[in-house]
Amino acid sequence: MPFVVLILIGCDTQTANKESQRSNNIPELKLYSCDNDSLLISPTAKTALMNAGMTQCMMPFGVLIAADQNMPSSYVKMSGKILAEMLDQNIDSKMDDSTLFPYVSDWRTGWLAMPVNQETWETEQLPILYQALGYDIIIPSWWMGLLSSNPTDLSIAVMVEEITHFLTQFGYSPRYPEKFGVENWQSIIAQETFNARCDWWQHPENDCPNSPAEYDGDCSGPNCDVVEFYHQVLILRAGMQPGWYGINFPQTSSELEELLSQQMKDLMDNPAYHQLNKPLTFDYPIKE
């Protein structure tokens, strides 16, 4: 795709050009020690990561991924490949929508963490990390199953899901709130979720008439329910299989297509928003 002239809400052309320059001045796509000078995070953040044992870092297009020292490096690299490809689907080393850069690269607001021990993560690592970094969306070992030398289909599905959640919540939602917003029920994807609830979509933590929740929890707010719903819509419609299905959610793209509104399909098909529309290759080039 050709390079896109930036148009940032509330920013003039000069500011937009600066963001374009920043988005091209990022670390190489490779695995670093989290205290490496090449990483575009503060010394305080680097110290917190290292002290918490989150020693493996990647920054695809400025997005911080930090993994526990015991996470196999192949899993960290695969997460980096997935994230890079979702932001650069034609693999030309440029973000398809570089106006997302200031949102997804703001590690003070959100980042991706790859912990390996749930108790250690919650009781020891998080208290250290909360002092220096923003909200963590996790890709943890306890969701990916038994860790092998290379990522399994299950682990890759978990990576795709959590990375999609991150990009939706911290990228597309603040950048295009009327289209992809997840902070209320007003955006197009939020309205689609709301209209599908208790009909052909139910998150297993949420109650519906005659269909009680299957698990403890609460995913009824838009910043959970919409994010979970949109992941399954995006991945199935792109020709891949999500790692799990919501209650009553269609399991084929043809069934899904019949249920989605025309407004939703038009939004997802609009090339201006670069939504995933074909299976990922999982082979984005990285530096070894």
PDB file of C-alpha atoms in Angstrom:
ATOM      1  CA  MET A   1       0.000   0.000   0.000  1.00  0.00           C
ATOM      2  CA  PRO A   2       1.260   3.540  -0.690  1.00  0.00           C
ATOM      3  CA  PHE A   3       2.333   5.673   2.237  1.00  0.00           C
ATOM      4  CA  VAL A   4      -0.636   7.521   3.709  1.00  0.00           C
ATOM      5  CA  VAL A   5      -0.611  11.228   4.508  1.00  0.00           C
ATOM      6  CA  LEU A   6      -1.373  11.559   8.201  1.00  0.00           C
ATOM      7  CA  ILE A   7      -4.516  13.286   9.422  1.00  0.00           C
ATOM      8  CA  LEU A   8      -4.614  13.305  13.205  1.00  0.00           C
ATOM      9  CA  ILE A   9      -7.643  14.497  15.134  1.00  0.00           C
ATOM     10  CA  GLY A  10      -6.774  17.750  16.868  1.00  0.00           C
ATOM     11  CA  CYS A  11      -3.328  17.947  15.249  1.00  0.00           C
ATOM     12  CA  ASP A  12      -2.032  20.178  12.474  1.00  0.00           C
ATOM     13  CA  THR A  13      -0.086  18.937   9.475  1.00  0.00           C
ATOM     14  CA  GLN A  14       3.267  19.710  11.086  1.00  0.00           C
ATOM     15  CA  THR A  15       2.400  17.613  14.128  1.00  0.00           C
ATOM     16  CA  ALA A  16       1.179  14.805  11.891  1.00  0.00           C
ATOM     17  CA  ASN A  17       4.463  14.828   9.995  1.00  0.00           C
ATOM     18  CA  LYS A  18       6.354  14.574  13.280  1.00  0.00           C
ATOM     19  CA  GLU A  19       4.329  11.517  14.238  1.00  0.00           C
ATOM     20  CA  SER A  20       5.152   9.983  10.850  1.00  0.00           C
ATOM     21  CA  GLN A  21       8.843  10.547  11.477  1.00  0.00           C
ATOM     22  CA  ARG A  22       8.573   9.039  14.960  1.00  0.00           C
ATOM     23  CA  SER A  23       6.789   5.962  13.625  1.00  0.00           C
ATOM     24  CA  ASN A  24       9.689   5.298  11.276  1.00  0.00           C
ATOM     25  CA  ASN A  25      12.333   5.882  13.987  1.00  0.00           C
ATOM     26  CA  ILE A  26      11.711   2.736  16.014  1.00  0.00           C
ATOM     27  CA  PRO A  27      13.917  -0.149  17.157  1.00  0.00           C
ATOM     28  CA  GLU A  28      14.637  -2.962  14.740  1.00  0.00           C
ATOM     29  CA  LEU A  29      12.155  -5.805  14.951  1.00  0.00           C
ATOM     30  CA  LYS A  30      14.206  -8.159  17.075  1.00  0.00           C
ATOM     31  CA  LEU A  31      14.339  -9.564  20.587  1.00  0.00           C
ATOM     32  CA  TYR A  32      16.203  -7.348  23.048  1.00  0.00           C
ATOM     33  CA  SER A  33      17.114  -7.490  26.689  1.00  0.00           C
ATOM     34  CA  CYS A  34      14.651  -5.107  28.341  1.00  0.00           C
ATOM     35  CA  ASP A  35      17.478  -2.851  29.530  1.00  0.00           C
ATOM     36  CA  ASN A  36      18.820  -2.355  25.997  1.00  0.00           C
ATOM     37  CA  ASP A  37      19.589   1.237  25.015  1.00  0.00           C
ATOM     38  CA  SER A  38      17.713   0.800  21.713  1.00  0.00           C
ATOM     39  CA  LEU A  39      14.340   0.459  23.414  1.00  0.00           C
ATOM     40  CA  LEU A  40      12.211   3.602  23.422  1.00  0.00           C
ATOM     41  CA  ILE A  41      11.067   3.375  27.035  1.00  0.00           C
ATOM     42  CA  SER A  42      12.248   5.269  30.077  1.00  0.00           C
ATOM     43  CA  PRO A  43      15.146   4.113  32.282  1.00  0.00           C
ATOM     44  CA  THR A  44      12.603   3.749  35.094  1.00  0.00           C
ATOM     45  CA  ALA A  45      10.480   1.399  32.982  1.00  0.00           C
ATOM     46  CA  LYS A  46      13.534  -0.636  31.992  1.00  0.00           C
ATOM     47  CA  THR A  47      14.599  -0.985  35.610  1.00  0.00           C
ATOM     48  CA  ALA A  48      11.093  -2.056  36.655  1.00  0.00           C
ATOM     49  CA  LEU A  49      10.930  -4.699  33.925  1.00  0.00           C
ATOM     50  CA  MET A  50      14.338  -6.125  34.777  1.00  0.00           C
ATOM     51  CA  ASN A  51      13.626  -6.108  38.523  1.00  0.00           C
ATOM     52  CA  ALA A  52      10.363  -7.950  37.867  1.00  0.00           C
ATOM     53  CA  GLY A  53      12.132 -10.622  35.805  1.00  0.00           C
ATOM     54  CA  MET A  54      10.490  -9.411  32.571  1.00  0.00           C
ATOM     55  CA  THR A  55      13.769  -9.400  30.702  1.00  0.00           C
ATOM     56  CA  GLN A  56      12.839 -10.110  27.054  1.00  0.00           C
ATOM     57  CA  CYS A  57      11.484  -7.189  25.030  1.00  0.00           C
ATOM     58  CA  MET A  58      10.346  -6.414  21.503  1.00  0.00           C
ATOM     59  CA  MET A  59       8.861  -3.179  20.160  1.00  0.00           C
ATOM     60  CA  PRO A  60       7.105  -3.850  16.825  1.00  0.00           C
ATOM     61  CA  PHE A  61       6.273  -0.389  15.459  1.00  0.00           C
ATOM     62  CA  GLY A  62       6.835   1.036  18.925  1.00  0.00           C
ATOM     63  CA  VAL A  63       4.484  -1.333  20.774  1.00  0.00           C
ATOM     64  CA  LEU A  64       6.076  -2.741  23.919  1.00  0.00           C
ATOM     65  CA  ILE A  65       6.023  -6.517  24.385  1.00  0.00           C
ATOM     66  CA  ALA A  66       7.823  -7.683  27.529  1.00  0.00           C
ATOM     67  CA  ALA A  67       8.183 -11.328  28.522  1.00  0.00           C
ATOM     68  CA  ASP A  68       9.277 -13.201  31.605  1.00  0.00           C
ATOM     69  CA  GLN A  69      12.831 -14.520  31.540  1.00  0.00           C
ATOM     70  CA  ASN A  70      11.419 -18.075  31.512  1.00  0.00           C
ATOM     71  CA  MET A  71       9.143 -17.554  28.494  1.00  0.00           C
ATOM     72  CA  PRO A  72      10.638 -19.392  25.473  1.00  0.00           C
ATOM     73  CA  SER A  73      12.086 -16.810  23.113  1.00  0.00           C
ATOM     74  CA  SER A  74      10.240 -18.415  20.190  1.00  0.00           C
ATOM     75  CA  TYR A  75       6.947 -17.380  21.807  1.00  0.00           C
ATOM     76  CA  VAL A  76       8.078 -13.787  22.243  1.00  0.00           C
ATOM     77  CA  LYS A  77       9.273 -13.616  18.649  1.00  0.00           C
ATOM     78  CA  MET A  78       6.003 -15.067  17.354  1.00  0.00           C
ATOM     79  CA  SER A  79       4.048 -12.445  19.280  1.00  0.00           C
ATOM     80  CA  GLY A  80       6.244  -9.782  17.711  1.00  0.00           C
ATOM     81  CA  LYS A  81       5.661 -11.199  14.243  1.00  0.00           C
ATOM     82  CA  ILE A  82       1.892 -11.285  14.733  1.00  0.00           C
ATOM     83  CA  LEU A  83       1.739  -7.733  16.028  1.00  0.00           C
ATOM     84  CA  ALA A  84       3.972  -6.407  13.257  1.00  0.00           C
ATOM     85  CA  GLU A  85       1.923  -8.137  10.549  1.00  0.00           C
ATOM     86  CA  MET A  86      -1.364  -6.871  11.934  1.00  0.00           C
ATOM     87  CA  LEU A  87      -0.016  -3.314  11.683  1.00  0.00           C
ATOM     88  CA  ASP A  88       1.759  -3.902   8.351  1.00  0.00           C
ATOM     89  CA  GLN A  89      -0.289  -6.420   6.419  1.00  0.00           C
ATOM     90  CA  ASN A  90       1.510  -5.891   3.119  1.00  0.00           C
ATOM     91  CA  ILE A  91       4.855  -6.360   4.913  1.00  0.00           C
ATOM     92  CA  ASP A  92       6.596  -3.313   3.474  1.00  0.00           C
ATOM     93  CA  SER A  93       8.129  -2.262   6.833  1.00  0.00           C
ATOM     94  CA  LYS A  94       5.665   0.636   7.214  1.00  0.00           C
ATOM     95  CA  MET A  95       2.534   0.785   9.328  1.00  0.00           C
ATOM     96  CA  ASP A  96      -0.547   0.560   7.129  1.00  0.00           C
ATOM     97  CA  ASP A  97      -2.137   3.288   9.254  1.00  0.00           C
ATOM     98  CA  SER A  98       0.697   5.277  10.785  1.00  0.00           C
ATOM     99  CA  THR A  99      -1.771   7.583  12.571  1.00  0.00           C
ATOM    100  CA  LEU A 100      -2.176   4.735  15.070  1.00  0.00           C
ATOM    101  CA  PHE A 101       1.442   5.074  16.141  1.00  0.00           C
ATOM    102  CA  PRO A 102       1.077   7.624  18.964  1.00  0.00           C
ATOM    103  CA  TYR A 103      -1.684   5.497  20.495  1.00  0.00           C
ATOM    104  CA  VAL A 104      -0.239   1.978  20.308  1.00  0.00           C
ATOM    105  CA  SER A 105       3.314   3.056  21.150  1.00  0.00           C
ATOM    106  CA  ASP A 106       2.309   4.782  24.390  1.00  0.00           C
ATOM    107  CA  TRP A 107       3.578   2.169  26.866  1.00  0.00           C
ATOM    108  CA  ARG A 108       2.589   4.518  29.699  1.00  0.00           C
ATOM    109  CA  THR A 109      -1.025   3.783  28.721  1.00  0.00           C
ATOM    110  CA  GLY A 110      -0.915   0.156  27.566  1.00  0.00           C
ATOM    111  CA  TRP A 111       1.537  -2.642  26.731  1.00  0.00           C
ATOM    112  CA  LEU A 112       1.669  -6.416  26.245  1.00  0.00           C
ATOM    113  CA  ALA A 113       3.069  -8.701  28.943  1.00  0.00           C
ATOM    114  CA  MET A 114       4.019 -12.378  28.674  1.00  0.00           C
ATOM    115  CA  PRO A 115       4.260 -13.838  32.220  1.00  0.00           C
ATOM    116  CA  VAL A 116       4.764 -17.534  33.004  1.00  0.00           C
ATOM    117  CA  ASN A 117       3.672 -18.020  36.609  1.00  0.00           C
ATOM    118  CA  GLN A 118       0.272 -16.700  37.659  1.00  0.00           C
ATOM    119  CA  GLU A 119       0.993 -16.399  41.371  1.00  0.00           C
ATOM    120  CA  THR A 120       4.368 -14.732  40.827  1.00  0.00           C
ATOM    121  CA  TRP A 121       2.840 -12.391  38.259  1.00  0.00           C
ATOM    122  CA  GLU A 122       0.031 -11.236  40.520  1.00  0.00           C
ATOM    123  CA  THR A 123       1.888 -11.029  43.831  1.00  0.00           C
ATOM    124  CA  GLU A 124       5.442 -10.073  42.885  1.00  0.00           C
ATOM    125  CA  GLN A 125       5.791  -8.794  39.337  1.00  0.00           C
ATOM    126  CA  LEU A 126       2.704  -6.596  38.941  1.00  0.00           C
ATOM    127  CA  PRO A 127       3.376  -4.488  42.073  1.00  0.00           C
ATOM    128  CA  ILE A 128       6.767  -3.570  40.620  1.00  0.00           C
ATOM    129  CA  LEU A 129       5.489  -2.902  37.095  1.00  0.00           C
ATOM    130  CA  TYR A 130       2.504  -0.793  38.143  1.00  0.00           C
ATOM    131  CA  GLN A 131       4.934   1.846  39.361  1.00  0.00           C
ATOM    132  CA  ALA A 132       6.390   2.474  35.903  1.00  0.00           C
ATOM    133  CA  LEU A 133       4.140   1.203  33.107  1.00  0.00           C
ATOM    134  CA  GLY A 134       0.510   1.439  32.032  1.00  0.00           C
ATOM    135  CA  TYR A 135      -2.238  -1.167  31.746  1.00  0.00           C
ATOM    136  CA  ASP A 136      -0.994  -4.618  30.799  1.00  0.00           C
ATOM    137  CA  ILE A 137      -2.802  -6.898  28.393  1.00  0.00           C
ATOM    138  CA  ILE A 138      -1.343 -10.311  29.092  1.00  0.00           C
ATOM    139  CA  ILE A 139      -0.377 -13.244  26.865  1.00  0.00           C
ATOM    140  CA  PRO A 140       0.345 -15.653  29.712  1.00  0.00           C
ATOM    141  CA  SER A 141       1.649 -19.196  29.704  1.00  0.00           C
ATOM    142  CA  TRP A 142      -1.364 -20.452  31.685  1.00  0.00           C
ATOM    143  CA  TRP A 143      -3.655 -19.589  28.755  1.00  0.00           C
ATOM    144  CA  MET A 144      -1.317 -21.022  26.119  1.00  0.00           C
ATOM    145  CA  GLY A 145      -1.076 -24.521  27.572  1.00  0.00           C
ATOM    146  CA  LEU A 146       2.138 -26.430  28.195  1.00  0.00           C
ATOM    147  CA  LEU A 147       5.014 -24.438  26.730  1.00  0.00           C
ATOM    148  CA  SER A 148       6.989 -26.354  24.106  1.00  0.00           C
ATOM    149  CA  SER A 149      10.064 -25.304  22.176  1.00  0.00           C
ATOM    150  CA  ASN A 150       7.905 -23.698  19.485  1.00  0.00           C
ATOM    151  CA  PRO A 151       4.434 -22.134  19.729  1.00  0.00           C
ATOM    152  CA  THR A 152       1.494 -24.489  19.248  1.00  0.00           C
ATOM    153  CA  ASP A 153      -1.713 -23.674  17.377  1.00  0.00           C
ATOM    154  CA  LEU A 154      -3.374 -22.945  20.725  1.00  0.00           C
ATOM    155  CA  SER A 155      -0.647 -20.592  21.869  1.00  0.00           C
ATOM    156  CA  ILE A 156      -0.707 -18.744  18.535  1.00  0.00           C
ATOM    157  CA  ALA A 157      -4.488 -18.352  18.780  1.00  0.00           C
ATOM    158  CA  VAL A 158      -4.056 -16.831  22.254  1.00  0.00           C
ATOM    159  CA  MET A 159      -1.399 -14.449  20.925  1.00  0.00           C
ATOM    160  CA  VAL A 160      -3.641 -13.358  18.057  1.00  0.00           C
ATOM    161  CA  GLU A 161      -6.557 -12.778  20.428  1.00  0.00           C
ATOM    162  CA  GLU A 162      -4.689 -10.701  22.985  1.00  0.00           C
ATOM    163  CA  ILE A 163      -2.872  -8.659  20.348  1.00  0.00           C
ATOM    164  CA  THR A 164      -6.211  -7.971  18.647  1.00  0.00           C
ATOM    165  CA  HIS A 165      -7.611  -6.874  22.019  1.00  0.00           C
ATOM    166  CA  PHE A 166      -4.654  -4.531  22.485  1.00  0.00           C
ATOM    167  CA  LEU A 167      -4.935  -2.950  19.043  1.00  0.00           C
ATOM    168  CA  THR A 168      -8.694  -2.495  19.391  1.00  0.00           C
ATOM    169  CA  GLN A 169      -8.628  -1.008  22.894  1.00  0.00           C
ATOM    170  CA  PHE A 170      -5.461   1.090  22.708  1.00  0.00           C
ATOM    171  CA  GLY A 171      -5.250   1.807  18.974  1.00  0.00           C
ATOM    172  CA  TYR A 172      -8.450   1.881  16.974  1.00  0.00           C
ATOM    173  CA  SER A 173     -10.763   2.864  19.829  1.00  0.00           C
ATOM    174  CA  PRO A 174      -9.016   6.134  20.785  1.00  0.00           C
ATOM    175  CA  ARG A 175      -8.057   6.906  17.183  1.00  0.00           C
ATOM    176  CA  TYR A 176     -11.526   6.317  15.685  1.00  0.00           C
ATOM    177  CA  PRO A 177     -13.945   6.471  18.647  1.00  0.00           C
ATOM    178  CA  GLU A 178     -17.097   6.843  16.518  1.00  0.00           C
ATOM    179  CA  LYS A 179     -16.207   3.718  14.546  1.00  0.00           C
ATOM    180  CA  PHE A 180     -14.217   1.450  16.878  1.00  0.00           C
ATOM    181  CA  GLY A 181     -14.755   2.970  20.321  1.00  0.00           C
ATOM    182  CA  VAL A 182     -15.038   0.572  23.266  1.00  0.00           C
ATOM    183  CA  GLU A 183     -15.515   3.017  26.139  1.00  0.00           C
ATOM    184  CA  ASN A 184     -19.292   3.302  25.617  1.00  0.00           C
ATOM    185  CA  TRP A 185     -22.003   1.766  23.450  1.00  0.00           C
ATOM    186  CA  GLN A 186     -22.055   4.509  20.815  1.00  0.00           C
ATOM    187  CA  SER A 187     -19.531   3.329  18.196  1.00  0.00           C
ATOM    188  CA  ILE A 188     -20.401   1.122  15.243  1.00  0.00           C
ATOM    189  CA  ILE A 189     -18.683  -1.968  16.684  1.00  0.00           C
ATOM    190  CA  ALA A 190     -20.206  -1.318  20.111  1.00  0.00           C
ATOM    191  CA  GLN A 191     -23.702  -1.029  18.678  1.00  0.00           C
ATOM    192  CA  GLU A 192     -23.134  -4.246  16.740  1.00  0.00           C
ATOM    193  CA  THR A 193     -22.110  -5.996  19.951  1.00  0.00           C
ATOM    194  CA  PHE A 194     -25.089  -4.605  21.839  1.00  0.00           C
ATOM    195  CA  ASN A 195     -27.532  -5.732  19.130  1.00  0.00           C
ATOM    196  CA  ALA A 196     -26.015  -9.229  19.030  1.00  0.00           C
ATOM    197  CA  ARG A 197     -26.003  -9.740  22.810  1.00  0.00           C
ATOM    198  CA  CYS A 198     -28.224 -12.556  24.047  1.00  0.00           C
ATOM    199  CA  ASP A 199     -29.122 -13.328  20.423  1.00  0.00           C
ATOM    200  CA  TRP A 200     -26.062 -14.696  18.639  1.00  0.00           C
ATOM    201  CA  TRP A 201     -23.393 -13.472  21.065  1.00  0.00           C
ATOM    202  CA  GLN A 202     -22.963 -14.089  24.767  1.00  0.00           C
ATOM    203  CA  HIS A 203     -19.696 -13.821  26.631  1.00  0.00           C
ATOM    204  CA  PRO A 204     -19.521 -16.799  29.024  1.00  0.00           C
ATOM    205  CA  GLU A 205     -19.066 -14.453  32.019  1.00  0.00           C
ATOM    206  CA  ASN A 206     -22.313 -12.595  31.225  1.00  0.00           C
ATOM    207  CA  ASP A 207     -25.914 -13.505  32.010  1.00  0.00           C
ATOM    208  CA  CYS A 208     -28.669 -13.583  29.407  1.00  0.00           C
ATOM    209  CA  PRO A 209     -32.367 -14.440  29.828  1.00  0.00           C
ATOM    210  CA  ASN A 210     -32.631 -18.231  30.149  1.00  0.00           C
ATOM    211  CA  SER A 211     -28.852 -18.493  29.691  1.00  0.00           C
ATOM    212  CA  PRO A 212     -26.861 -17.824  32.868  1.00  0.00           C
ATOM    213  CA  ALA A 213     -23.127 -17.133  32.819  1.00  0.00           C
ATOM    214  CA  GLU A 214     -20.898 -20.186  32.571  1.00  0.00           C
ATOM    215  CA  TYR A 215     -17.968 -18.690  34.482  1.00  0.00           C
ATOM    216  CA  ASP A 216     -17.455 -16.255  37.330  1.00  0.00           C
ATOM    217  CA  GLY A 217     -16.603 -12.748  36.240  1.00  0.00           C
ATOM    218  CA  ASP A 218     -18.173  -9.752  34.589  1.00  0.00           C
ATOM    219  CA  CYS A 219     -17.595  -8.840  30.958  1.00  0.00           C
ATOM    220  CA  SER A 220     -20.758  -6.779  30.568  1.00  0.00           C
ATOM    221  CA  GLY A 221     -19.064  -3.395  30.127  1.00  0.00           C
ATOM    222  CA  PRO A 222     -18.223  -2.229  26.609  1.00  0.00           C
ATOM    223  CA  ASN A 223     -14.464  -2.189  27.192  1.00  0.00           C
ATOM    224  CA  CYS A 224     -14.679  -5.942  27.756  1.00  0.00           C
ATOM    225  CA  ASP A 225     -17.726  -7.178  25.845  1.00  0.00           C
ATOM    226  CA  VAL A 226     -17.075  -5.185  22.674  1.00  0.00           C
ATOM    227  CA  VAL A 227     -13.377  -6.066  22.640  1.00  0.00           C
ATOM    228  CA  GLU A 228     -14.133  -9.792  23.011  1.00  0.00           C
ATOM    229  CA  PHE A 229     -16.910  -9.736  20.407  1.00  0.00           C
ATOM    230  CA  TYR A 230     -14.916  -7.783  17.840  1.00  0.00           C
ATOM    231  CA  HIS A 231     -11.962 -10.147  18.080  1.00  0.00           C
ATOM    232  CA  GLN A 232     -14.112 -13.114  17.115  1.00  0.00           C
ATOM    233  CA  VAL A 233     -15.803 -11.188  14.295  1.00  0.00           C
ATOM    234  CA  LEU A 234     -12.490  -9.937  12.891  1.00  0.00           C
ATOM    235  CA  ILE A 235     -10.628 -13.238  13.053  1.00  0.00           C
ATOM    236  CA  LEU A 236     -13.435 -15.424  11.684  1.00  0.00           C
ATOM    237  CA  ARG A 237     -14.238 -12.966   8.921  1.00  0.00           C
ATOM    238  CA  ALA A 238     -10.536 -12.868   7.936  1.00  0.00           C
ATOM    239  CA  GLY A 239     -10.611 -16.617   7.321  1.00  0.00           C
ATOM    240  CA  MET A 240      -9.034 -17.807  10.573  1.00  0.00           C
ATOM    241  CA  GLN A 241     -10.449 -19.600  13.587  1.00  0.00           C
ATOM    242  CA  PRO A 242     -10.577 -17.855  16.963  1.00  0.00           C
ATOM    243  CA  GLY A 243      -9.275 -19.780  19.951  1.00  0.00           C
ATOM    244  CA  TRP A 244     -12.801 -19.974  21.418  1.00  0.00           C
ATOM    245  CA  TYR A 245     -16.363 -19.012  20.489  1.00  0.00           C
ATOM    246  CA  GLY A 246     -18.910 -17.004  22.397  1.00  0.00           C
ATOM    247  CA  ILE A 247     -22.200 -18.693  23.233  1.00  0.00           C
ATOM    248  CA  ASN A 248     -24.333 -18.932  20.058  1.00  0.00           C
ATOM    249  CA  PHE A 249     -21.587 -17.274  18.014  1.00  0.00           C
ATOM    250  CA  PRO A 250     -21.406 -18.598  14.418  1.00  0.00           C
ATOM    251  CA  GLN A 251     -18.507 -20.886  13.629  1.00  0.00           C
ATOM    252  CA  THR A 252     -18.230 -20.263   9.885  1.00  0.00           C
ATOM    253  CA  SER A 253     -17.570 -17.018   8.056  1.00  0.00           C
ATOM    254  CA  SER A 254     -20.621 -17.540   5.844  1.00  0.00           C
ATOM    255  CA  GLU A 255     -22.913 -17.788   8.874  1.00  0.00           C
ATOM    256  CA  LEU A 256     -21.290 -14.726  10.382  1.00  0.00           C
ATOM    257  CA  GLU A 257     -21.730 -12.747   7.190  1.00  0.00           C
ATOM    258  CA  GLU A 258     -25.478 -13.315   7.257  1.00  0.00           C
ATOM    259  CA  LEU A 259     -25.726 -11.986  10.813  1.00  0.00           C
ATOM    260  CA  LEU A 260     -23.576  -8.870  10.574  1.00  0.00           C
ATOM    261  CA  SER A 261     -25.223  -5.572   9.691  1.00  0.00           C
ATOM    262  CA  GLN A 262     -24.343  -3.887   6.433  1.00  0.00           C
ATOM    263  CA  GLN A 263     -22.954  -0.938   8.375  1.00  0.00           C
ATOM    264  CA  MET A 264     -20.558  -3.236  10.218  1.00  0.00           C
ATOM    265  CA  LYS A 265     -19.439  -4.960   7.020  1.00  0.00           C
ATOM    266  CA  ASP A 266     -18.944  -1.637   5.258  1.00  0.00           C
ATOM    267  CA  LEU A 267     -16.780  -0.402   8.124  1.00  0.00           C
ATOM    268  CA  MET A 268     -14.604  -3.501   8.171  1.00  0.00           C
ATOM    269  CA  ASP A 269     -14.253  -3.484   4.388  1.00  0.00           C
ATOM    270  CA  ASN A 270     -13.313   0.201   4.207  1.00  0.00           C
ATOM    271  CA  PRO A 271      -9.628   0.253   3.180  1.00  0.00           C
ATOM    272  CA  ALA A 272      -9.103   3.453   5.158  1.00  0.00           C
ATOM    273  CA  TYR A 273      -9.137   1.435   8.389  1.00  0.00           C
ATOM    274  CA  HIS A 274      -6.912  -1.459   7.319  1.00  0.00           C
ATOM    275  CA  GLN A 275      -8.877  -4.143   9.139  1.00  0.00           C
ATOM    276  CA  LEU A 276      -7.549  -7.667   8.796  1.00  0.00           C
ATOM    277  CA  ASN A 277      -9.234  -9.288   5.786  1.00  0.00           C
ATOM    278  CA  LYS A 278      -7.174 -12.405   5.135  1.00  0.00           C
ATOM    279  CA  PRO A 279      -5.314 -14.983   7.234  1.00  0.00           C
ATOM    280  CA  LEU A 280      -2.041 -13.933   8.793  1.00  0.00           C
ATOM    281  CA  THR A 281       1.111 -15.525   7.382  1.00  0.00           C
ATOM    282  CA  PHE A 282       2.832 -15.632  10.822  1.00  0.00           C
ATOM    283  CA  ASP A 283       6.086 -15.092   8.937  1.00  0.00           C
ATOM    284  CA  TYR A 284       6.852 -11.394   9.328  1.00  0.00           C
ATOM    285  CA  PRO A 285      10.628 -10.966   8.986  1.00  0.00           C
ATOM    286  CA  ILE A 286      12.536 -10.180  12.175  1.00  0.00           C
ATOM    287  CA  LYS A 287      16.207  -9.705  12.971  1.00  0.00           C
ATOM    288  CA  GLU A 288      17.851 -12.676  14.639  1.00  0.00           C
TER     289      GLU A 288
END
